[in-house]
Amino acid sequence: VVYLAVFLAIPISVLVSLLREKFIPVPNPQLASILSTGLSAFLVFLIVAAVYRLLWRLRPQLFGVENLNGRWEGWYYRSHSNDICLTAHEILHQTPLTISVKAFGLQEDLENKSSSITCSFVQSSGTSTPTLIWTYHTAGRPNDPGGDHDGTHVMDVVHEGGDWYLRGKYYNNRWHRDQKTRGAWGEVQLKFTHRKPVNGIGIDTP
């Protein structure tokens, strides 16, 4: 994208200068130069942004990461209670530079929601797929002894048998009143289902 901007800068600058002289004559040479430079920069920005969006939509692999936008459904294991719960994650607004995630869980027939604070992809040497690392905040539910808490997911992006999966672990600082301890870890496995978000748990089986 940077190379494209540099490549376009000179021809667009020349074209804009010719068009400006013909249709927008400016007697002051300094003002004319500023006007031409501003118009050229604006046009280069529009073209590069359009190409950037098109490439991301058609060939996200060029940016070193797959387009993971959409809904992922599965389960997570909780270490402190030794049980398995339903969960769904929704990756929203992913671009090569930004990403946000929401997660929905089902515990004791009550739904909770977590929202990402920060997200990033990490590419380790010797691996062909990246790891998604995201830190989240969960707002406590009414009468929830754990209250508000934060945590982090570390999830490998796996392409297997024609399907995409997110597999990994999570860690949090949730308070467990019954055990008088803080913090837990767990395992998560999710399968990509579709692009459209549901904004809720919306599943019946792991």
PDB file of C-alpha atoms in Angstrom:
ATOM      1  CA  VAL A   1       0.000   0.000   0.000  1.00  0.00           C
ATOM      2  CA  VAL A   2       2.877   2.394   0.783  1.00  0.00           C
ATOM      3  CA  TYR A   3       4.565   1.548  -2.518  1.00  0.00           C
ATOM      4  CA  LEU A   4       1.278   2.188  -4.318  1.00  0.00           C
ATOM      5  CA  ALA A   5       0.979   5.623  -2.730  1.00  0.00           C
ATOM      6  CA  VAL A   6       4.534   6.538  -3.765  1.00  0.00           C
ATOM      7  CA  PHE A   7       3.961   5.184  -7.274  1.00  0.00           C
ATOM      8  CA  LEU A   8       0.788   7.253  -7.713  1.00  0.00           C
ATOM      9  CA  ALA A   9       2.069  10.474  -6.171  1.00  0.00           C
ATOM     10  CA  ILE A  10       3.997  11.878  -9.149  1.00  0.00           C
ATOM     11  CA  PRO A  11       1.548  11.122 -12.022  1.00  0.00           C
ATOM     12  CA  ILE A  12      -1.433  12.291  -9.990  1.00  0.00           C
ATOM     13  CA  SER A  13       0.403  15.456  -8.960  1.00  0.00           C
ATOM     14  CA  VAL A  14       1.181  16.264 -12.611  1.00  0.00           C
ATOM     15  CA  LEU A  15      -2.397  15.518 -13.695  1.00  0.00           C
ATOM     16  CA  VAL A  16      -3.890  17.629 -10.916  1.00  0.00           C
ATOM     17  CA  SER A  17      -1.583  20.544 -11.759  1.00  0.00           C
ATOM     18  CA  LEU A  18      -2.642  20.453 -15.440  1.00  0.00           C
ATOM     19  CA  LEU A  19      -6.323  20.239 -14.574  1.00  0.00           C
ATOM     20  CA  ARG A  20      -6.066  22.988 -11.983  1.00  0.00           C
ATOM     21  CA  GLU A  21      -4.329  25.344 -14.415  1.00  0.00           C
ATOM     22  CA  LYS A  22      -7.077  24.725 -16.953  1.00  0.00           C
ATOM     23  CA  PHE A  23     -10.167  24.834 -14.736  1.00  0.00           C
ATOM     24  CA  ILE A  24      -9.071  26.641 -11.548  1.00  0.00           C
ATOM     25  CA  PRO A  25      -6.502  29.301 -12.505  1.00  0.00           C
ATOM     26  CA  VAL A  26      -4.817  30.875  -9.495  1.00  0.00           C
ATOM     27  CA  PRO A  27      -2.649  33.992 -10.046  1.00  0.00           C
ATOM     28  CA  ASN A  28      -0.554  33.429  -6.902  1.00  0.00           C
ATOM     29  CA  PRO A  29       2.066  30.695  -7.688  1.00  0.00           C
ATOM     30  CA  GLN A  30       2.536  29.770  -4.020  1.00  0.00           C
ATOM     31  CA  LEU A  31      -1.205  29.391  -3.432  1.00  0.00           C
ATOM     32  CA  ALA A  32      -1.519  27.412  -6.683  1.00  0.00           C
ATOM     33  CA  SER A  33       1.214  25.023  -5.521  1.00  0.00           C
ATOM     34  CA  ILE A  34      -0.486  24.503  -2.146  1.00  0.00           C
ATOM     35  CA  LEU A  35      -3.825  23.871  -3.833  1.00  0.00           C
ATOM     36  CA  SER A  36      -2.320  21.343  -6.273  1.00  0.00           C
ATOM     37  CA  THR A  37      -0.465  19.527  -3.493  1.00  0.00           C
ATOM     38  CA  GLY A  38      -3.589  19.303  -1.344  1.00  0.00           C
ATOM     39  CA  LEU A  39      -5.744  17.980  -4.174  1.00  0.00           C
ATOM     40  CA  SER A  40      -3.064  15.463  -5.180  1.00  0.00           C
ATOM     41  CA  ALA A  41      -2.702  14.152  -1.631  1.00  0.00           C
ATOM     42  CA  PHE A  42      -6.467  13.815  -1.297  1.00  0.00           C
ATOM     43  CA  LEU A  43      -6.779  11.855  -4.558  1.00  0.00           C
ATOM     44  CA  VAL A  44      -3.879   9.560  -3.645  1.00  0.00           C
ATOM     45  CA  PHE A  45      -5.515   8.894  -0.269  1.00  0.00           C
ATOM     46  CA  LEU A  46      -8.869   8.018  -1.898  1.00  0.00           C
ATOM     47  CA  ILE A  47      -7.273   5.643  -4.421  1.00  0.00           C
ATOM     48  CA  VAL A  48      -5.054   3.912  -1.853  1.00  0.00           C
ATOM     49  CA  ALA A  49      -7.978   3.537   0.586  1.00  0.00           C
ATOM     50  CA  ALA A  50     -10.145   1.988  -2.143  1.00  0.00           C
ATOM     51  CA  VAL A  51      -7.393  -0.451  -3.177  1.00  0.00           C
ATOM     52  CA  TYR A  52      -6.716  -1.275   0.495  1.00  0.00           C
ATOM     53  CA  ARG A  53     -10.380  -2.137   1.120  1.00  0.00           C
ATOM     54  CA  LEU A  54     -10.637  -4.131  -2.114  1.00  0.00           C
ATOM     55  CA  LEU A  55      -7.519  -6.186  -1.386  1.00  0.00           C
ATOM     56  CA  TRP A  56      -8.670  -6.856   2.184  1.00  0.00           C
ATOM     57  CA  ARG A  57     -12.027  -8.067   0.904  1.00  0.00           C
ATOM     58  CA  LEU A  58     -10.638 -10.258  -1.905  1.00  0.00           C
ATOM     59  CA  ARG A  59      -7.164 -11.353  -0.696  1.00  0.00           C
ATOM     60  CA  PRO A  60      -6.723 -10.852   3.065  1.00  0.00           C
ATOM     61  CA  GLN A  61      -3.774 -13.265   2.960  1.00  0.00           C
ATOM     62  CA  LEU A  62      -1.705 -10.458   1.429  1.00  0.00           C
ATOM     63  CA  PHE A  63      -1.828  -8.784   4.854  1.00  0.00           C
ATOM     64  CA  GLY A  64      -0.585 -11.894   6.652  1.00  0.00           C
ATOM     65  CA  VAL A  65      -3.891 -12.810   8.323  1.00  0.00           C
ATOM     66  CA  GLU A  66      -7.203 -14.361   7.324  1.00  0.00           C
ATOM     67  CA  ASN A  67     -10.465 -12.461   7.437  1.00  0.00           C
ATOM     68  CA  LEU A  68     -11.932 -13.848  10.666  1.00  0.00           C
ATOM     69  CA  ASN A  69     -14.917 -11.505  10.871  1.00  0.00           C
ATOM     70  CA  GLY A  70     -18.061 -13.307  11.952  1.00  0.00           C
ATOM     71  CA  ARG A  71     -19.451 -15.713  14.499  1.00  0.00           C
ATOM     72  CA  TRP A  72     -17.607 -18.563  16.234  1.00  0.00           C
ATOM     73  CA  GLU A  73     -19.433 -21.119  18.401  1.00  0.00           C
ATOM     74  CA  GLY A  74     -18.219 -23.775  20.795  1.00  0.00           C
ATOM     75  CA  TRP A  75     -17.393 -24.437  24.421  1.00  0.00           C
ATOM     76  CA  TYR A  76     -15.010 -23.466  27.201  1.00  0.00           C
ATOM     77  CA  TYR A  77     -13.734 -25.397  30.210  1.00  0.00           C
ATOM     78  CA  ARG A  78     -13.528 -23.656  33.621  1.00  0.00           C
ATOM     79  CA  SER A  79     -10.733 -24.789  35.918  1.00  0.00           C
ATOM     80  CA  HIS A  80     -12.229 -23.545  39.197  1.00  0.00           C
ATOM     81  CA  SER A  81     -15.526 -25.432  38.764  1.00  0.00           C
ATOM     82  CA  ASN A  82     -14.287 -28.240  36.494  1.00  0.00           C
ATOM     83  CA  ASP A  83     -17.198 -27.912  34.066  1.00  0.00           C
ATOM     84  CA  ILE A  84     -17.814 -27.101  30.402  1.00  0.00           C
ATOM     85  CA  CYS A  85     -20.024 -24.216  29.264  1.00  0.00           C
ATOM     86  CA  LEU A  86     -21.385 -22.960  25.974  1.00  0.00           C
ATOM     87  CA  THR A  87     -19.809 -19.898  24.411  1.00  0.00           C
ATOM     88  CA  ALA A  88     -19.936 -17.860  21.238  1.00  0.00           C
ATOM     89  CA  HIS A  89     -17.423 -15.282  20.099  1.00  0.00           C
ATOM     90  CA  GLU A  90     -18.038 -12.629  17.473  1.00  0.00           C
ATOM     91  CA  ILE A  91     -15.130 -10.957  15.725  1.00  0.00           C
ATOM     92  CA  LEU A  92     -16.185  -7.498  14.613  1.00  0.00           C
ATOM     93  CA  HIS A  93     -14.680  -4.741  12.511  1.00  0.00           C
ATOM     94  CA  GLN A  94     -11.516  -6.656  11.637  1.00  0.00           C
ATOM     95  CA  THR A  95      -9.084  -4.959   9.268  1.00  0.00           C
ATOM     96  CA  PRO A  96      -5.343  -5.573   8.823  1.00  0.00           C
ATOM     97  CA  LEU A  97      -4.751  -2.934  11.513  1.00  0.00           C
ATOM     98  CA  THR A  98      -7.717  -3.232  13.906  1.00  0.00           C
ATOM     99  CA  ILE A  99      -9.935  -5.889  15.426  1.00  0.00           C
ATOM    100  CA  SER A 100     -12.543  -6.105  18.183  1.00  0.00           C
ATOM    101  CA  VAL A 101     -14.167  -9.131  19.807  1.00  0.00           C
ATOM    102  CA  LYS A 102     -17.249  -9.887  21.885  1.00  0.00           C
ATOM    103  CA  ALA A 103     -17.788 -13.152  23.749  1.00  0.00           C
ATOM    104  CA  PHE A 104     -20.972 -14.608  25.190  1.00  0.00           C
ATOM    105  CA  GLY A 105     -21.087 -17.354  27.774  1.00  0.00           C
ATOM    106  CA  LEU A 106     -23.805 -19.401  29.465  1.00  0.00           C
ATOM    107  CA  GLN A 107     -23.434 -20.234  33.146  1.00  0.00           C
ATOM    108  CA  GLU A 108     -26.218 -21.533  35.393  1.00  0.00           C
ATOM    109  CA  ASP A 109     -28.709 -20.635  32.613  1.00  0.00           C
ATOM    110  CA  LEU A 110     -27.582 -17.003  32.768  1.00  0.00           C
ATOM    111  CA  GLU A 111     -25.801 -15.261  29.910  1.00  0.00           C
ATOM    112  CA  ASN A 112     -22.771 -13.034  30.378  1.00  0.00           C
ATOM    113  CA  LYS A 113     -20.957 -10.851  27.882  1.00  0.00           C
ATOM    114  CA  SER A 114     -17.312  -9.875  27.527  1.00  0.00           C
ATOM    115  CA  SER A 115     -15.948  -7.110  25.316  1.00  0.00           C
ATOM    116  CA  SER A 116     -12.386  -6.715  24.120  1.00  0.00           C
ATOM    117  CA  ILE A 117     -10.192  -3.972  25.519  1.00  0.00           C
ATOM    118  CA  THR A 118      -7.334  -4.643  23.128  1.00  0.00           C
ATOM    119  CA  CYS A 119      -6.692  -7.272  20.435  1.00  0.00           C
ATOM    120  CA  SER A 120      -3.771  -8.247  18.260  1.00  0.00           C
ATOM    121  CA  PHE A 121      -2.406 -11.038  16.105  1.00  0.00           C
ATOM    122  CA  VAL A 122       0.998 -12.507  16.939  1.00  0.00           C
ATOM    123  CA  GLN A 123       2.898 -14.527  14.348  1.00  0.00           C
ATOM    124  CA  SER A 124       5.439 -16.861  15.947  1.00  0.00           C
ATOM    125  CA  SER A 125       8.442 -18.044  13.993  1.00  0.00           C
ATOM    126  CA  GLY A 126       7.995 -21.472  12.460  1.00  0.00           C
ATOM    127  CA  THR A 127       4.183 -21.271  12.365  1.00  0.00           C
ATOM    128  CA  SER A 128       1.977 -20.687   9.327  1.00  0.00           C
ATOM    129  CA  THR A 129      -1.013 -19.240  11.176  1.00  0.00           C
ATOM    130  CA  PRO A 130      -1.194 -16.410  13.724  1.00  0.00           C
ATOM    131  CA  THR A 131      -2.320 -16.408  17.343  1.00  0.00           C
ATOM    132  CA  LEU A 132      -5.164 -14.103  18.372  1.00  0.00           C
ATOM    133  CA  ILE A 133      -4.525 -12.495  21.755  1.00  0.00           C
ATOM    134  CA  TRP A 134      -7.239 -10.336  23.243  1.00  0.00           C
ATOM    135  CA  THR A 135      -7.766  -8.799  26.664  1.00  0.00           C
ATOM    136  CA  TYR A 136     -11.362  -8.394  27.767  1.00  0.00           C
ATOM    137  CA  HIS A 137     -13.656  -6.943  30.411  1.00  0.00           C
ATOM    138  CA  THR A 138     -16.748  -8.730  31.714  1.00  0.00           C
ATOM    139  CA  ALA A 139     -19.438  -6.750  33.503  1.00  0.00           C
ATOM    140  CA  GLY A 140     -20.813  -8.560  36.536  1.00  0.00           C
ATOM    141  CA  ARG A 141     -24.414  -9.749  36.432  1.00  0.00           C
ATOM    142  CA  PRO A 142     -26.930  -8.989  39.204  1.00  0.00           C
ATOM    143  CA  ASN A 143     -26.241 -11.188  42.242  1.00  0.00           C
ATOM    144  CA  ASP A 144     -23.062 -12.478  40.610  1.00  0.00           C
ATOM    145  CA  PRO A 145     -20.477 -12.947  43.403  1.00  0.00           C
ATOM    146  CA  GLY A 146     -17.667 -12.717  40.846  1.00  0.00           C
ATOM    147  CA  GLY A 147     -18.584  -9.179  39.861  1.00  0.00           C
ATOM    148  CA  ASP A 148     -16.689  -7.277  37.194  1.00  0.00           C
ATOM    149  CA  HIS A 149     -13.465  -8.909  36.074  1.00  0.00           C
ATOM    150  CA  ASP A 150     -10.847  -8.849  33.338  1.00  0.00           C
ATOM    151  CA  GLY A 151      -8.981 -11.544  31.495  1.00  0.00           C
ATOM    152  CA  THR A 152      -7.030 -12.559  28.416  1.00  0.00           C
ATOM    153  CA  HIS A 153      -7.614 -15.107  25.660  1.00  0.00           C
ATOM    154  CA  VAL A 154      -4.680 -16.670  23.779  1.00  0.00           C
ATOM    155  CA  MET A 155      -6.114 -18.531  20.787  1.00  0.00           C
ATOM    156  CA  ASP A 156      -4.493 -20.236  17.813  1.00  0.00           C
ATOM    157  CA  VAL A 157      -6.115 -19.790  14.408  1.00  0.00           C
ATOM    158  CA  VAL A 158      -6.415 -23.297  12.943  1.00  0.00           C
ATOM    159  CA  HIS A 159      -7.554 -24.367   9.473  1.00  0.00           C
ATOM    160  CA  GLU A 160      -8.513 -28.037   9.612  1.00  0.00           C
ATOM    161  CA  GLY A 161     -10.658 -30.224   7.363  1.00  0.00           C
ATOM    162  CA  GLY A 162     -11.947 -27.236   5.432  1.00  0.00           C
ATOM    163  CA  ASP A 163     -13.123 -25.449   8.591  1.00  0.00           C
ATOM    164  CA  TRP A 164     -11.658 -22.647  10.712  1.00  0.00           C
ATOM    165  CA  TYR A 165     -11.184 -22.991  14.464  1.00  0.00           C
ATOM    166  CA  LEU A 166      -9.993 -20.860  17.370  1.00  0.00           C
ATOM    167  CA  ARG A 167      -8.340 -22.981  20.053  1.00  0.00           C
ATOM    168  CA  GLY A 168      -6.528 -21.895  23.174  1.00  0.00           C
ATOM    169  CA  LYS A 169      -6.734 -20.818  26.777  1.00  0.00           C
ATOM    170  CA  TYR A 170      -8.050 -17.934  28.838  1.00  0.00           C
ATOM    171  CA  TYR A 171      -6.980 -16.449  32.151  1.00  0.00           C
ATOM    172  CA  ASN A 172      -8.958 -14.078  34.386  1.00  0.00           C
ATOM    173  CA  ASN A 173      -8.981 -12.390  37.784  1.00  0.00           C
ATOM    174  CA  ARG A 174     -12.569 -13.242  38.727  1.00  0.00           C
ATOM    175  CA  TRP A 175     -13.386 -13.551  42.429  1.00  0.00           C
ATOM    176  CA  HIS A 176     -14.758 -16.955  43.542  1.00  0.00           C
ATOM    177  CA  ARG A 177     -16.590 -16.363  46.778  1.00  0.00           C
ATOM    178  CA  ASP A 178     -17.288 -20.026  47.502  1.00  0.00           C
ATOM    179  CA  GLN A 179     -13.597 -20.909  47.312  1.00  0.00           C
ATOM    180  CA  LYS A 180     -12.347 -17.545  48.555  1.00  0.00           C
ATOM    181  CA  THR A 181      -9.898 -17.371  45.654  1.00  0.00           C
ATOM    182  CA  ARG A 182      -9.304 -14.988  42.796  1.00  0.00           C
ATOM    183  CA  GLY A 183      -8.430 -15.958  39.249  1.00  0.00           C
ATOM    184  CA  ALA A 184      -8.950 -18.949  37.016  1.00  0.00           C
ATOM    185  CA  TRP A 185      -7.928 -20.383  33.700  1.00  0.00           C
ATOM    186  CA  GLY A 186      -9.694 -22.459  31.114  1.00  0.00           C
ATOM    187  CA  GLU A 187      -9.621 -23.916  27.630  1.00  0.00           C
ATOM    188  CA  VAL A 188     -11.654 -22.710  24.667  1.00  0.00           C
ATOM    189  CA  GLN A 189     -12.539 -24.279  21.322  1.00  0.00           C
ATOM    190  CA  LEU A 190     -14.611 -22.432  18.734  1.00  0.00           C
ATOM    191  CA  LYS A 191     -15.654 -23.197  15.168  1.00  0.00           C
ATOM    192  CA  PHE A 192     -16.435 -20.524  12.593  1.00  0.00           C
ATOM    193  CA  THR A 193     -20.127 -20.688  11.644  1.00  0.00           C
ATOM    194  CA  HIS A 194     -21.068 -17.635   9.571  1.00  0.00           C
ATOM    195  CA  ARG A 195     -20.289 -13.977   8.929  1.00  0.00           C
ATOM    196  CA  LYS A 196     -23.400 -12.385  10.430  1.00  0.00           C
ATOM    197  CA  PRO A 197     -23.199 -11.551  14.165  1.00  0.00           C
ATOM    198  CA  VAL A 198     -26.060 -12.544  16.469  1.00  0.00           C
ATOM    199  CA  ASN A 199     -25.031 -10.471  19.521  1.00  0.00           C
ATOM    200  CA  GLY A 200     -25.850 -13.224  22.003  1.00  0.00           C
ATOM    201  CA  ILE A 201     -25.223 -16.838  22.951  1.00  0.00           C
ATOM    202  CA  GLY A 202     -27.884 -18.157  20.540  1.00  0.00           C
ATOM    203  CA  ILE A 203     -26.789 -21.847  20.598  1.00  0.00           C
ATOM    204  CA  ASP A 204     -28.170 -24.956  22.283  1.00  0.00           C
ATOM    205  CA  THR A 205     -25.359 -27.511  22.052  1.00  0.00           C
ATOM    206  CA  PRO A 206     -21.542 -27.323  22.383  1.00  0.00           C
TER     207      PRO A 206
END
